[in-house]
mmCIF file of C-alpha atoms in Angstrom:
data_model
loop_
_atom_site.group_PDB
_atom_site.id
_atom_site.type_symbol
_atom_site.label_atom_id
_atom_site.label_comp_id
_atom_site.label_asym_id
_atom_site.label_seq_id
_atom_site.Cartn_x
_atom_site.Cartn_y
_atom_site.Cartn_z
ATOM 1 C CA MET Q 1 17.450 9.938 -17.414
ATOM 2 C CA PRO Q 2 20.202 9.015 -14.914
ATOM 3 C CA GLN Q 3 19.453 6.245 -12.486
ATOM 4 C CA THR Q 4 18.434 7.451 -9.033
ATOM 5 C CA ARG Q 5 19.673 5.821 -5.860
ATOM 6 C CA PHE Q 6 18.096 6.199 -2.451
ATOM 7 C CA PRO Q 7 20.304 6.877 0.574
ATOM 8 C CA ARG Q 8 21.505 3.601 2.096
ATOM 9 C CA ARG Q 9 19.433 4.009 5.264
ATOM 10 C CA LEU Q 10 16.231 4.227 3.194
ATOM 11 C CA MET Q 11 17.096 1.192 1.129
ATOM 12 C CA ILE Q 12 17.551 -0.790 4.331
ATOM 13 C CA LEU Q 13 13.906 -0.034 5.174
ATOM 14 C CA LEU Q 14 12.837 -1.420 1.799
ATOM 15 C CA ILE Q 15 14.495 -4.842 2.184
ATOM 16 C CA VAL Q 16 11.904 -7.420 3.255
ATOM 17 C CA GLY Q 17 12.957 -11.020 3.902
ATOM 18 C CA ALA Q 18 10.931 -14.117 3.099
ATOM 19 C CA ALA Q 19 10.412 -14.805 6.805
ATOM 20 C CA VAL Q 20 8.771 -11.418 7.337
ATOM 21 C CA LEU Q 21 6.493 -12.007 4.355
ATOM 22 C CA ALA Q 22 5.410 -15.360 5.769
ATOM 23 C CA VAL Q 23 4.550 -13.732 9.093
ATOM 24 C CA LEU Q 24 2.500 -11.008 7.416
ATOM 25 C CA VAL Q 25 0.511 -13.524 5.397
ATOM 26 C CA GLY Q 26 -0.033 -15.681 8.474
ATOM 27 C CA VAL Q 27 -1.296 -12.733 10.484
ATOM 28 C CA GLY Q 28 -3.702 -11.840 7.693
ATOM 29 C CA LEU Q 29 -5.220 -15.330 7.569
ATOM 30 C CA TYR Q 30 -5.366 -15.637 11.357
ATOM 31 C CA GLY Q 31 -7.001 -12.243 11.670
ATOM 32 C CA LEU Q 32 -9.750 -13.136 9.236
ATOM 33 C CA LEU Q 33 -10.461 -16.627 10.539
ATOM 34 C CA LEU Q 34 -10.489 -15.798 14.236
ATOM 35 C CA ALA Q 35 -11.894 -12.289 14.227
ATOM 36 C CA PRO Q 36 -15.072 -11.693 16.248
ATOM 37 C CA ARG Q 37 -18.066 -12.441 14.106
ATOM 38 C CA SER Q 38 -20.050 -9.354 13.231
ATOM 39 C CA GLU Q 39 -22.167 -7.838 10.546
ATOM 40 C CA PRO Q 40 -20.000 -6.613 7.627
ATOM 41 C CA SER Q 41 -18.895 -3.058 8.217
ATOM 42 C CA PRO Q 42 -19.731 -0.632 5.394
ATOM 43 C CA GLY Q 43 -16.627 1.401 6.284
ATOM 44 C CA GLY Q 44 -18.687 4.546 6.524
ATOM 45 C CA SER Q 45 -17.609 7.665 8.393
ATOM 46 C CA SER Q 46 -18.297 8.216 12.070
ATOM 47 C CA ALA Q 47 -17.932 11.011 14.570
ATOM 48 C CA SER Q 48 -14.563 9.609 15.643
ATOM 49 C CA ASP Q 49 -13.032 9.659 12.158
ATOM 50 C CA PRO Q 50 -10.204 12.200 11.901
ATOM 51 C CA PRO Q 51 -10.478 15.050 9.390
ATOM 52 C CA GLY Q 52 -9.405 14.022 5.917
ATOM 53 C CA ALA Q 53 -9.684 10.284 6.651
ATOM 54 C CA SER Q 54 -10.568 8.001 3.782
ATOM 55 C CA THR Q 55 -13.458 5.882 4.986
ATOM 56 C CA SER Q 56 -15.224 4.600 1.876
ATOM 57 C CA ALA Q 57 -15.079 0.821 1.460
ATOM 58 C CA PRO Q 58 -14.772 -0.585 -2.060
ATOM 59 C CA SER Q 59 -17.811 -2.167 -3.634
ATOM 60 C CA PRO Q 60 -17.926 -5.921 -2.985
ATOM 61 C CA THR Q 61 -19.100 -6.367 -6.580
ATOM 62 C CA SER Q 62 -16.247 -4.390 -8.136
ATOM 63 C CA SER Q 63 -15.408 -6.047 -11.453
ATOM 64 C CA ALA Q 64 -11.870 -4.715 -11.826
ATOM 65 C CA PRO Q 65 -8.850 -3.749 -9.723
ATOM 66 C CA PRO Q 66 -8.769 -0.101 -8.592
ATOM 67 C CA VAL Q 67 -7.166 2.517 -10.800
ATOM 68 C CA VAL Q 68 -4.665 5.064 -9.481
ATOM 69 C CA ARG Q 69 -5.786 8.276 -11.109
ATOM 70 C CA GLU Q 70 -3.162 10.655 -12.436
ATOM 71 C CA SER Q 71 -2.429 13.669 -10.257
ATOM 72 C CA ASP Q 72 0.240 16.334 -10.015
ATOM 73 C CA ASP Q 73 -0.561 16.832 -6.322
ATOM 74 C CA PRO Q 74 1.769 14.639 -4.211
ATOM 75 C CA GLU Q 75 -0.566 14.024 -1.275
ATOM 76 C CA THR Q 76 -3.554 13.265 -3.494
ATOM 77 C CA PHE Q 77 -1.460 10.758 -5.415
ATOM 78 C CA ALA Q 78 -0.083 9.210 -2.213
ATOM 79 C CA ARG Q 79 -3.598 8.646 -0.898
ATOM 80 C CA ALA Q 80 -4.744 7.084 -4.176
ATOM 81 C CA LEU Q 81 -1.672 4.867 -4.229
ATOM 82 C CA ALA Q 82 -2.279 3.694 -0.667
ATOM 83 C CA ASN Q 83 -5.898 2.832 -1.348
ATOM 84 C CA ALA Q 84 -5.025 0.889 -4.496
ATOM 85 C CA LEU Q 85 -2.275 -0.966 -2.653
ATOM 86 C CA PHE Q 86 -4.677 -2.331 -0.047
ATOM 87 C CA THR Q 87 -7.852 -2.771 -2.090
ATOM 88 C CA TRP Q 88 -8.589 -6.232 -3.452
ATOM 89 C CA ASP Q 89 -11.425 -8.708 -3.680
ATOM 90 C CA THR Q 90 -10.906 -12.471 -3.986
ATOM 91 C CA ALA Q 91 -14.500 -12.930 -5.174
ATOM 92 C CA THR Q 92 -13.506 -11.552 -8.593
ATOM 93 C CA GLU Q 93 -11.611 -13.348 -11.359
ATOM 94 C CA PHE Q 94 -8.487 -11.291 -10.619
ATOM 95 C CA GLY Q 95 -5.464 -12.380 -8.610
ATOM 96 C CA PRO Q 96 -2.512 -10.819 -6.778
ATOM 97 C CA THR Q 97 -0.605 -10.212 -10.010
ATOM 98 C CA ASP Q 98 -3.469 -8.131 -11.417
ATOM 99 C CA TYR Q 99 -3.645 -5.963 -8.306
ATOM 100 C CA ALA Q 100 0.126 -5.560 -8.220
ATOM 101 C CA GLN Q 101 0.138 -4.411 -11.837
ATOM 102 C CA VAL Q 102 -2.074 -1.461 -10.905
ATOM 103 C CA ILE Q 103 0.758 -0.058 -8.784
ATOM 104 C CA VAL Q 104 3.534 -0.926 -11.229
ATOM 105 C CA ASP Q 105 1.626 0.858 -14.012
ATOM 106 C CA VAL Q 106 2.049 4.182 -12.180
ATOM 107 C CA GLY Q 107 5.711 3.581 -11.398
ATOM 108 C CA ASP Q 108 8.856 5.288 -12.675
ATOM 109 C CA PRO Q 109 8.431 5.570 -16.479
ATOM 110 C CA SER Q 110 12.209 5.365 -16.952
ATOM 111 C CA GLY Q 111 12.093 1.810 -15.609
ATOM 112 C CA ASN Q 112 14.944 2.373 -13.160
ATOM 113 C CA GLU Q 113 12.830 1.508 -10.126
ATOM 114 C CA THR Q 114 10.314 -0.851 -11.764
ATOM 115 C CA ALA Q 115 11.801 -4.111 -10.509
ATOM 116 C CA GLY Q 116 12.211 -2.732 -6.991
ATOM 117 C CA LEU Q 117 8.664 -1.387 -6.893
ATOM 118 C CA ALA Q 118 7.234 -4.683 -8.129
ATOM 119 C CA SER Q 119 9.152 -6.503 -5.406
ATOM 120 C CA ASP Q 120 7.865 -4.063 -2.780
ATOM 121 C CA VAL Q 121 4.257 -4.503 -3.872
ATOM 122 C CA ARG Q 122 4.447 -8.302 -3.690
ATOM 123 C CA THR Q 123 5.205 -8.081 0.035
ATOM 124 C CA TYR Q 124 1.895 -6.264 0.595
ATOM 125 C CA LEU Q 125 -0.226 -8.854 -1.216
ATOM 126 C CA PRO Q 126 -1.110 -12.431 -0.238
ATOM 127 C CA THR Q 127 0.848 -15.215 -1.920
ATOM 128 C CA ALA Q 128 -0.949 -17.358 -4.501
ATOM 129 C CA ASP Q 129 -1.577 -20.083 -1.900
ATOM 130 C CA ALA Q 130 -2.883 -17.617 0.659
ATOM 131 C CA TRP Q 131 -5.062 -15.999 -2.008
ATOM 132 C CA ALA Q 132 -6.623 -19.387 -2.800
ATOM 133 C CA GLN Q 133 -7.485 -19.869 0.879
ATOM 134 C CA LEU Q 134 -8.884 -16.362 1.184
ATOM 135 C CA ARG Q 135 -10.962 -16.911 -1.958
ATOM 136 C CA THR Q 136 -12.801 -19.798 -0.273
ATOM 137 C CA MET Q 137 -14.002 -17.193 2.235
ATOM 138 C CA GLN Q 138 -14.760 -14.554 -0.430
ATOM 139 C CA THR Q 139 -12.411 -12.186 1.368
ATOM 140 C CA ARG Q 140 -12.097 -8.566 0.365
ATOM 141 C CA GLN Q 141 -9.826 -5.891 1.776
ATOM 142 C CA TRP Q 142 -9.534 -2.121 1.824
ATOM 143 C CA LEU Q 143 -7.805 0.626 3.794
ATOM 144 C CA ASP Q 144 -9.262 3.311 6.019
ATOM 145 C CA ILE Q 145 -6.652 6.076 6.024
ATOM 146 C CA ASN Q 146 -6.084 7.943 9.275
ATOM 147 C CA ASP Q 147 -3.161 10.221 8.475
ATOM 148 C CA VAL Q 148 -0.842 11.159 5.616
ATOM 149 C CA PHE Q 149 2.257 13.223 6.364
ATOM 150 C CA VAL Q 150 5.831 13.915 5.269
ATOM 151 C CA PRO Q 151 8.008 12.283 7.964
ATOM 152 C CA ASP Q 152 10.796 14.175 9.695
ATOM 153 C CA GLU Q 153 13.258 11.466 8.650
ATOM 154 C CA TRP Q 154 12.668 12.390 5.014
ATOM 155 C CA ALA Q 155 13.963 15.900 5.612
ATOM 156 C CA THR Q 156 17.053 14.367 7.179
ATOM 157 C CA ALA Q 157 17.497 12.061 4.200
ATOM 158 C CA LEU Q 158 17.315 15.003 1.791
ATOM 159 C CA GLU Q 159 19.960 16.853 3.785
ATOM 160 C CA GLN Q 160 22.280 13.848 3.737
ATOM 161 C CA ALA Q 161 21.795 12.948 0.076
ATOM 162 C CA SER Q 162 24.529 13.936 -2.345
ATOM 163 C CA GLU Q 163 23.761 16.148 -5.343
ATOM 164 C CA GLY Q 164 21.799 14.281 -8.008
ATOM 165 C CA GLN Q 165 21.100 11.315 -5.753
ATOM 166 C CA ILE Q 166 17.388 12.073 -5.431
ATOM 167 C CA LEU Q 167 15.291 13.261 -8.354
ATOM 168 C CA PRO Q 168 13.735 16.740 -8.077
ATOM 169 C CA GLY Q 169 10.137 16.523 -6.899
ATOM 170 C CA THR Q 170 10.698 13.316 -4.928
ATOM 171 C CA VAL Q 171 8.900 13.139 -1.596
ATOM 172 C CA ALA Q 172 8.065 10.522 1.016
ATOM 173 C CA TYR Q 173 4.656 10.238 2.670
ATOM 174 C CA THR Q 174 4.057 8.086 5.701
ATOM 175 C CA ILE Q 175 0.518 6.751 5.837
ATOM 176 C CA THR Q 176 -1.258 5.328 8.850
ATOM 177 C CA GLY Q 177 -4.607 3.641 8.795
ATOM 178 C CA VAL Q 178 -6.638 0.513 9.419
ATOM 179 C CA ARG Q 179 -6.579 -2.453 7.083
ATOM 180 C CA GLN Q 180 -10.108 -3.837 6.913
ATOM 181 C CA ARG Q 181 -11.063 -7.344 5.815
ATOM 182 C CA GLU Q 182 -14.451 -8.979 5.395
ATOM 183 C CA GLY Q 183 -15.433 -12.457 4.324
ATOM 184 C CA ILE Q 184 -17.585 -15.501 4.991
ATOM 185 C CA HIS Q 185 -16.484 -18.274 7.346
ATOM 186 C CA GLY Q 186 -18.839 -21.177 6.823
ATOM 187 C CA THR Q 187 -22.131 -19.311 6.641
ATOM 188 C CA GLU Q 188 -21.231 -16.501 9.016
ATOM 189 C CA PRO Q 189 -19.885 -13.074 8.002
ATOM 190 C CA VAL Q 190 -16.520 -12.327 9.634
ATOM 191 C CA SER Q 191 -14.350 -9.237 9.704
ATOM 192 C CA SER Q 192 -10.981 -8.125 10.999
ATOM 193 C CA SER Q 193 -9.169 -4.813 11.465
ATOM 194 C CA HIS Q 194 -5.436 -4.250 11.709
ATOM 195 C CA ASP Q 195 -3.517 -1.005 12.221
ATOM 196 C CA VAL Q 196 -0.912 -0.433 9.522
ATOM 197 C CA ALA Q 197 1.767 2.147 8.774
ATOM 198 C CA PHE Q 198 4.046 2.457 5.765
ATOM 199 C CA THR Q 199 5.855 4.999 3.611
ATOM 200 C CA VAL Q 200 5.443 5.625 -0.105
ATOM 201 C CA PHE Q 201 8.206 7.311 -2.098
ATOM 202 C CA ILE Q 202 6.936 9.250 -5.109
ATOM 203 C CA THR Q 203 8.311 11.699 -7.668
ATOM 204 C CA CYS Q 204 6.219 14.501 -9.138
ATOM 205 C CA GLU Q 205 7.020 17.770 -10.936
ATOM 206 C CA PRO Q 206 9.441 18.947 -12.211
ATOM 207 C CA THR Q 207 10.845 15.488 -13.024
ATOM 208 C CA PHE Q 208 7.524 14.041 -14.223
ATOM 209 C CA ASP Q 209 4.373 15.813 -15.450
ATOM 210 C CA THR Q 210 2.275 13.658 -13.122
ATOM 211 C CA CYS Q 211 3.280 11.910 -9.915
ATOM 212 C CA ARG Q 212 4.863 8.472 -10.122
ATOM 213 C CA ALA Q 213 5.494 5.755 -7.547
ATOM 214 C CA LEU Q 214 9.136 4.885 -6.877
ATOM 215 C CA ARG Q 215 9.292 2.520 -3.899
ATOM 216 C CA LEU Q 216 7.444 1.388 -0.769
ATOM 217 C CA SER Q 217 8.796 0.888 2.719
ATOM 218 C CA GLU Q 218 8.449 -2.376 4.571
ATOM 219 C CA LEU Q 219 4.929 -2.632 5.956
ATOM 220 C CA ASP Q 220 4.738 -1.352 9.555
ATOM 221 C CA ASN Q 221 8.305 -0.032 9.351
ATOM 222 C CA PRO Q 222 7.738 3.472 7.983
ATOM 223 C CA LEU Q 223 9.800 6.603 8.167
ATOM 224 C CA ARG Q 224 8.785 8.695 11.156
#
């Protein structure tokens, strides 16, 4: 299968520097440690939840990283991918590498985008040092999805792409939601919420029988 290249303007969105990663990790730790103390939120639905929102929190006793179920429906796959990307629990024996592998396992089977996808995923997960700190607080995280849509900029990118540059069945979904974290600080339960937005690039039929993840945008710098 020929190697696929994204338009240059999309690749720019996918380049994340070490400084940005450090800021993201710092914000995550600060948000957990200094968040208002409250009873752990079950992440259940409420009257204010928008239609189609994903509001189910992962089980705090989950014994394994989430699995991205196969689907030939692009939006269904995008939602599953987003949830897996943000769902982790430091109280288990698993680490960032294990959670990253879940996403890589549903990546481009040709291997052309594997290294890029793995690099993208690492920017969404805490570093090993940050993970160790979060583990002392038994921190877990999940995502409440607010909206999933094909951004207007993707249509523009398709128009500008040369023939054969983008695989048939490739689509971008921008996802907005709230990153939720819960943990224990000392003896008190703490929680934090942070609005997030990002874009997932996936390829489905006719190129692949089931949808596959290609790349991820920089967190909070999605296509609009």
